[in-house]
Amino acid sequence: MPSPTPSSSRAIIFICLISLSYPLLTLSLSLSTTTSPKTAQALVPDPSSSRHHFDLPQLSGDWSNAKQSLRNPKCCVVAVPGLERHLSTLQQYFCGEDSPSDLDLRMRVRCKNNNVEEVAYEDCTKVYNAVMGSPPVSAKDAIDFSDKNENSQYENNQSANNIGINHPCVLALEELARGVASLADGPLEGLCTDVHLRVVCASKYEAIDPMFHSDKCPLRGYATLTGPGTEYMDETCLPWEYAALRTFGVNGLGGAKIKSLKTANELEFIIMKGDHYDAPLPDGISSPSMTNAMLGNVWSRSSACVHRSPPGASSENSTGGKMGKRRVILSLDLADGMDDQEW
């Protein structure tokens, strides 16, 4: 047998080295691509992942100061600043050409304010669909969040369902619903997380001398999108003052009390206390006197906001007849379990 040449010997040695090193190379690659159980779990896609699993958008309105102001027993109504953009958006959609002429819609909005599941947006989408008659389109109507830190979250985490992610009108409804829910105080704080939302569109608002009243709920948020605003007393009423308003209307107000009658402005969001409002006293406010405490026990409206729908505004049409003015309002009540008394 001829002896191997030097070149063939080197080739044999090289092949043997490759054969021996291949298992080691395979094991090394396997170890380098293996992730820890914690990392592997993080890489598993969540089938239900959507924008609802990220931090909720920060509320625009000054709800915390409104909550503190309402705790004062002498305060029965407060306006919430910072909602102008949202209210203008709602006016654009609910008062536009495609909005319904006449509607009285009442729906419950769940406001579970946590980072695991946000159902408020979904419920507000149902409200939008019921009012407008069609699902919102997110691609054309996406709101600009360039001035908010949540921008990347909203743009990169779109839900797979057809609920119009980041639709400005739905976001406006969500702001109001979550804001009103945040005002739950006293025994309801942490327990009452839902609100009853009502949308009323009237093509010819013709109410004749509506009666003054107070709401049989803890509190009510209210906004006039177009048309005449509600009339309300900006200070509490004693029993005989309430009786006079119920009996004689505005004519029942006398002396300085007439100055307390106000009219809500268009695109102004106000919170009115109802008969069942209950909250701790704020710092610096002393407990009521024995007389006032006794009055509060028998007079459920001692801190409630007395108000009424405005008398129907009318104007002459082209034929000289009278026609009611269009009116669109939103109201939101805390859902404290007394659903049959809250409308």
Coordinates of C-alpha atoms in Angstrom, one line a residue:
M1 CA 0.0 0.0 0.0
P2 CA 1.4 3.4 -0.9
S3 CA 2.1 5.8 2.0
P4 CA -0.2 8.8 2.3
T5 CA 1.2 12.1 1.0
P6 CA 1.5 15.1 3.4
S7 CA -1.4 16.9 1.8
S8 CA -3.8 13.9 2.1
S9 CA -2.8 13.5 5.8
R10 CA -3.7 17.1 6.5
A11 CA -7.1 16.6 4.9
I12 CA -7.8 13.5 7.0
I13 CA -6.9 15.3 10.2
F14 CA -9.1 18.3 9.2
I15 CA -12.1 16.0 8.6
C16 CA -11.6 14.3 12.0
L17 CA -11.5 17.6 13.8
I18 CA -14.7 18.8 12.1
S19 CA -16.4 15.6 13.1
L20 CA -15.4 15.9 16.7
S21 CA -16.3 19.6 17.0
Y22 CA -19.7 19.5 15.4
P23 CA -21.6 18.1 18.5
L24 CA -19.9 20.8 20.6
L25 CA -20.8 23.5 18.2
T26 CA -24.5 22.3 18.1
L27 CA -24.7 22.3 21.9
S28 CA -23.2 25.8 22.1
L29 CA -25.7 27.2 19.6
S30 CA -28.6 25.5 21.5
L31 CA -27.5 27.0 24.8
S32 CA -27.1 30.5 23.3
T33 CA -30.7 30.5 21.9
T34 CA -32.4 29.1 25.0
T35 CA -34.2 31.7 27.0
S36 CA -35.0 31.6 30.7
P37 CA -38.6 30.6 31.7
K38 CA -39.4 34.2 32.7
T39 CA -38.2 35.5 29.3
A40 CA -40.0 32.8 27.4
Q41 CA -43.2 33.6 29.2
A42 CA -42.9 37.3 28.2
L43 CA -42.5 36.4 24.6
V44 CA -45.8 34.5 24.5
P45 CA -48.3 36.8 22.7
D46 CA -51.4 37.6 24.7
P47 CA -54.3 36.8 22.5
S48 CA -56.4 39.5 24.2
S49 CA -53.7 42.2 24.2
S50 CA -55.0 45.6 23.2
R51 CA -54.8 49.2 24.3
H52 CA -56.9 48.2 27.3
H53 CA -53.9 46.4 28.8
F54 CA -51.8 49.6 29.0
D55 CA -52.1 52.6 31.3
L56 CA -55.3 54.5 30.9
P57 CA -55.0 58.0 29.4
Q58 CA -54.7 60.6 32.0
L59 CA -58.0 62.5 32.6
S60 CA -58.0 66.0 31.2
G61 CA -60.6 67.6 33.5
D62 CA -59.8 68.9 36.9
W63 CA -61.9 66.2 38.6
S64 CA -59.9 66.1 41.9
N65 CA -60.6 69.8 42.7
A66 CA -64.3 69.3 41.8
K67 CA -64.4 66.4 44.2
Q68 CA -62.9 68.5 47.0
S69 CA -65.2 71.4 46.3
L70 CA -68.3 69.2 46.4
R71 CA -67.4 68.1 50.0
N72 CA -68.3 71.5 51.3
P73 CA -71.9 71.3 52.5
K74 CA -72.6 74.8 51.2
C75 CA -71.5 73.8 47.6
C76 CA -74.2 72.2 45.6
V77 CA -72.8 72.6 42.1
V78 CA -69.4 73.0 40.5
A79 CA -68.0 73.4 37.0
V80 CA -65.2 71.1 35.8
P81 CA -62.6 72.9 33.7
G82 CA -60.3 71.3 31.2
L83 CA -63.0 69.5 29.2
E84 CA -63.4 72.0 26.4
R85 CA -61.7 69.9 23.7
H86 CA -63.8 66.8 24.6
L87 CA -67.1 68.8 24.7
S88 CA -66.3 70.4 21.3
T89 CA -65.7 67.0 19.8
L90 CA -69.0 65.6 21.2
Q91 CA -70.8 68.7 19.8
Q92 CA -69.2 68.1 16.4
Y93 CA -70.5 64.5 16.2
F94 CA -73.8 64.6 18.1
C95 CA -74.9 67.9 16.7
G96 CA -73.7 67.5 13.2
E97 CA -75.5 66.7 10.0
D98 CA -75.3 62.9 10.5
S99 CA -76.5 63.1 14.1
P100 CA -80.1 61.9 15.0
S101 CA -82.8 64.5 15.1
D102 CA -84.6 63.0 18.1
L103 CA -83.2 60.5 20.6
D104 CA -83.4 59.6 24.2
L105 CA -80.6 57.1 24.9
R106 CA -79.7 55.6 28.3
M107 CA -76.8 53.2 28.8
R108 CA -74.6 52.0 31.6
V109 CA -70.8 52.6 31.3
R110 CA -68.5 50.4 33.4
C111 CA -65.5 52.4 34.6
K112 CA -63.1 49.9 36.1
N113 CA -60.1 52.2 36.4
N114 CA -57.2 49.7 36.3
N115 CA -54.5 48.6 33.9
V116 CA -55.8 45.1 33.4
E117 CA -59.1 45.7 31.7
E118 CA -60.6 48.9 30.5
V119 CA -64.2 48.4 29.6
A120 CA -65.2 52.1 29.7
Y121 CA -63.9 52.6 26.2
E122 CA -65.9 49.6 24.9
D123 CA -69.1 50.7 26.5
C124 CA -68.6 54.3 25.2
T125 CA -68.2 52.8 21.8
K126 CA -71.6 51.2 22.1
V127 CA -73.0 54.6 23.1
Y128 CA -71.4 56.1 20.0
N129 CA -72.8 53.3 17.8
A130 CA -76.3 53.7 19.2
V131 CA -76.3 57.5 18.7
M132 CA -74.6 57.6 15.3
G133 CA -75.9 54.4 13.9
S134 CA -72.5 53.1 12.6
P135 CA -69.2 52.0 14.1
P136 CA -66.5 54.7 14.5
V137 CA -63.6 54.6 12.0
S138 CA -60.2 54.8 13.7
A139 CA -58.0 55.3 10.7
K140 CA -59.4 58.6 9.5
D141 CA -60.6 59.9 12.8
A142 CA -57.7 59.0 15.1
I143 CA -57.1 61.7 17.6
D144 CA -53.8 63.5 17.8
F145 CA -52.0 62.5 21.1
S146 CA -48.7 64.2 20.2
D147 CA -48.9 66.3 23.3
K148 CA -49.3 63.3 25.6
N149 CA -46.9 60.7 26.9
E150 CA -49.3 57.9 26.0
N151 CA -48.8 58.6 22.3
S152 CA -46.6 55.6 21.6
Q153 CA -48.9 53.3 23.5
Y154 CA -52.0 54.3 21.6
E155 CA -50.3 54.1 18.2
N156 CA -48.5 50.8 18.7
N157 CA -51.2 48.9 20.6
Q158 CA -54.3 48.7 18.5
S159 CA -57.1 46.4 19.4
A160 CA -58.1 43.6 17.1
N161 CA -61.7 44.3 17.4
N162 CA -63.7 46.9 15.5
I163 CA -64.3 49.5 18.2
G164 CA -62.5 52.4 16.6
I165 CA -59.3 52.7 18.5
N166 CA -58.6 56.3 19.7
H167 CA -61.7 57.7 18.1
P168 CA -62.0 61.2 19.5
C169 CA -65.8 61.1 20.2
V170 CA -65.5 57.8 22.1
L171 CA -62.5 59.1 24.0
A172 CA -64.5 62.2 24.9
L173 CA -67.4 60.0 26.3
E174 CA -64.8 57.9 28.2
E175 CA -63.3 61.0 29.8
L176 CA -66.7 62.2 31.1
A177 CA -67.7 58.7 32.3
R178 CA -64.4 58.0 34.1
G179 CA -64.3 61.5 35.5
V180 CA -67.8 61.3 37.0
A181 CA -67.0 57.8 38.4
S182 CA -64.0 59.3 40.1
L183 CA -66.3 61.6 42.1
A184 CA -67.8 58.7 44.1
D185 CA -67.2 59.7 47.7
G186 CA -67.9 58.6 51.2
P187 CA -69.5 55.1 51.4
L188 CA -69.5 54.9 47.6
E189 CA -65.8 55.5 47.0
G190 CA -64.2 52.4 45.7
L191 CA -67.5 50.6 45.4
C192 CA -69.4 52.6 42.8
T193 CA -67.4 52.5 39.6
D194 CA -70.2 52.7 37.0
V195 CA -72.2 55.6 35.6
H196 CA -75.5 55.9 33.8
L197 CA -75.0 57.9 30.7
R198 CA -77.9 59.6 28.9
V199 CA -77.9 61.3 25.5
V200 CA -81.0 63.4 24.6
C201 CA -81.4 65.0 21.1
A202 CA -84.5 67.1 20.6
S203 CA -85.1 68.6 17.1
K204 CA -87.8 70.9 18.5
Y205 CA -87.4 71.6 22.2
E206 CA -90.7 73.0 23.4
A207 CA -90.8 72.4 27.2
I208 CA -93.3 74.7 28.9
D209 CA -92.3 75.9 32.3
P210 CA -90.6 72.7 33.6
M211 CA -90.7 72.2 37.4
F212 CA -87.7 72.7 39.6
H213 CA -86.4 69.5 41.3
S214 CA -83.4 67.8 42.6
D215 CA -82.0 64.5 41.4
K216 CA -82.5 61.2 43.3
C217 CA -78.9 60.1 42.9
P218 CA -75.6 61.0 44.6
L219 CA -74.6 63.4 41.8
R220 CA -75.1 64.2 38.2
G221 CA -72.8 65.4 35.5
Y222 CA -74.4 67.6 32.9
A223 CA -73.4 69.3 29.6
T224 CA -75.4 71.2 27.0
L225 CA -73.9 70.5 23.6
T226 CA -76.3 72.8 21.8
G227 CA -79.5 74.8 22.7
P228 CA -80.6 76.3 25.9
G229 CA -78.9 75.1 29.1
T230 CA -80.4 73.9 32.3
E231 CA -81.4 76.5 35.0
Y232 CA -80.0 75.8 38.5
M233 CA -79.5 77.4 41.9
D234 CA -75.9 77.8 42.7
E235 CA -76.6 77.6 46.4
T236 CA -78.6 75.2 48.5
C237 CA -82.3 75.8 49.2
L238 CA -84.2 75.6 52.4
P239 CA -87.5 73.6 52.4
W240 CA -89.8 76.7 52.0
E241 CA -87.6 78.0 49.2
Y242 CA -87.8 74.7 47.4
A243 CA -91.6 74.7 47.9
A244 CA -91.8 78.2 46.4
L245 CA -89.7 77.2 43.4
R246 CA -91.9 74.1 42.8
T247 CA -95.1 76.1 43.1
F248 CA -94.3 79.4 41.4
G249 CA -91.2 78.7 39.4
V250 CA -88.8 81.6 39.0
N251 CA -91.5 83.9 40.4
G252 CA -91.1 82.1 43.7
L253 CA -87.7 83.6 44.1
G254 CA -87.5 86.7 46.1
G255 CA -84.9 89.2 47.4
A256 CA -81.3 88.2 47.0
K257 CA -82.2 84.6 46.2
I258 CA -82.9 85.5 42.6
K259 CA -79.2 86.2 42.1
S260 CA -78.6 82.5 42.8
L261 CA -80.4 81.4 39.7
K262 CA -77.9 80.5 36.9
T263 CA -78.1 79.1 33.4
A264 CA -75.6 76.5 32.3
N265 CA -73.5 77.6 29.3
E266 CA -73.2 75.7 26.1
L267 CA -70.2 73.3 26.3
E268 CA -69.9 73.7 30.0
F269 CA -69.7 70.6 32.2
I270 CA -71.3 71.0 35.7
I271 CA -71.6 68.5 38.5
M272 CA -74.8 68.9 40.6
K273 CA -75.3 67.2 43.9
G274 CA -78.3 64.9 44.3
D275 CA -80.4 63.9 47.3
H276 CA -78.2 61.0 48.1
Y277 CA -74.8 62.7 48.1
D278 CA -72.6 61.7 51.1
A279 CA -69.0 62.7 51.6
P280 CA -66.6 63.5 54.5
L281 CA -66.1 67.2 55.4
P282 CA -63.1 68.8 53.9
D283 CA -60.3 70.2 56.0
G284 CA -61.1 73.5 57.6
I285 CA -64.9 73.0 57.5
S286 CA -66.5 72.5 60.9
S287 CA -69.3 70.1 61.5
P288 CA -72.8 71.6 61.1
S289 CA -74.6 73.0 64.0
M290 CA -77.2 70.8 65.8
T291 CA -80.0 72.7 64.1
N292 CA -78.5 72.2 60.6
A293 CA -77.7 68.6 61.4
M294 CA -81.3 67.9 62.4
L295 CA -82.5 69.7 59.3
G296 CA -80.3 67.5 57.2
N297 CA -81.8 64.4 58.8
V298 CA -85.3 65.3 57.7
W299 CA -84.6 67.3 54.6
S300 CA -82.9 65.1 52.0
R301 CA -82.3 68.1 49.7
S302 CA -80.2 70.0 52.2
S303 CA -77.1 69.9 50.0
A304 CA -78.7 69.1 46.6
C305 CA -78.7 71.4 43.6
V306 CA -82.2 72.5 42.7
H307 CA -82.6 72.9 39.0
R308 CA -84.9 72.4 36.0
S309 CA -84.8 72.0 32.3
P310 CA -85.1 75.4 30.6
P311 CA -88.3 76.7 29.2
G312 CA -88.5 75.9 25.5
A313 CA -86.9 78.6 23.4
S314 CA -88.9 79.3 20.3
S315 CA -88.4 81.4 17.2
E316 CA -90.4 82.2 14.2
N317 CA -90.0 80.1 11.1
S318 CA -90.3 81.3 7.5
T319 CA -94.1 81.0 7.6
G320 CA -94.4 83.1 10.7
G321 CA -95.2 80.1 13.0
K322 CA -93.3 79.1 16.1
M323 CA -90.8 76.3 16.1
G324 CA -88.7 74.9 19.0
K325 CA -85.0 75.2 19.1
R326 CA -82.7 72.1 18.7
R327 CA -81.3 70.9 22.0
V328 CA -78.7 68.2 22.7
I329 CA -77.6 67.3 26.2
L330 CA -75.5 64.7 28.0
S331 CA -76.1 63.6 31.6
L332 CA -74.1 61.1 33.7
D333 CA -75.2 59.8 37.1
L334 CA -73.3 57.6 39.5
A335 CA -74.7 54.1 39.3
D336 CA -75.3 53.5 43.0
G337 CA -77.9 50.8 42.5
M338 CA -81.0 53.0 42.4
D339 CA -81.4 52.8 38.6
D340 CA -85.2 53.3 38.6
Q341 CA -84.8 56.7 40.3
E342 CA -81.9 58.1 38.5
W343 CA -83.6 59.5 35.3

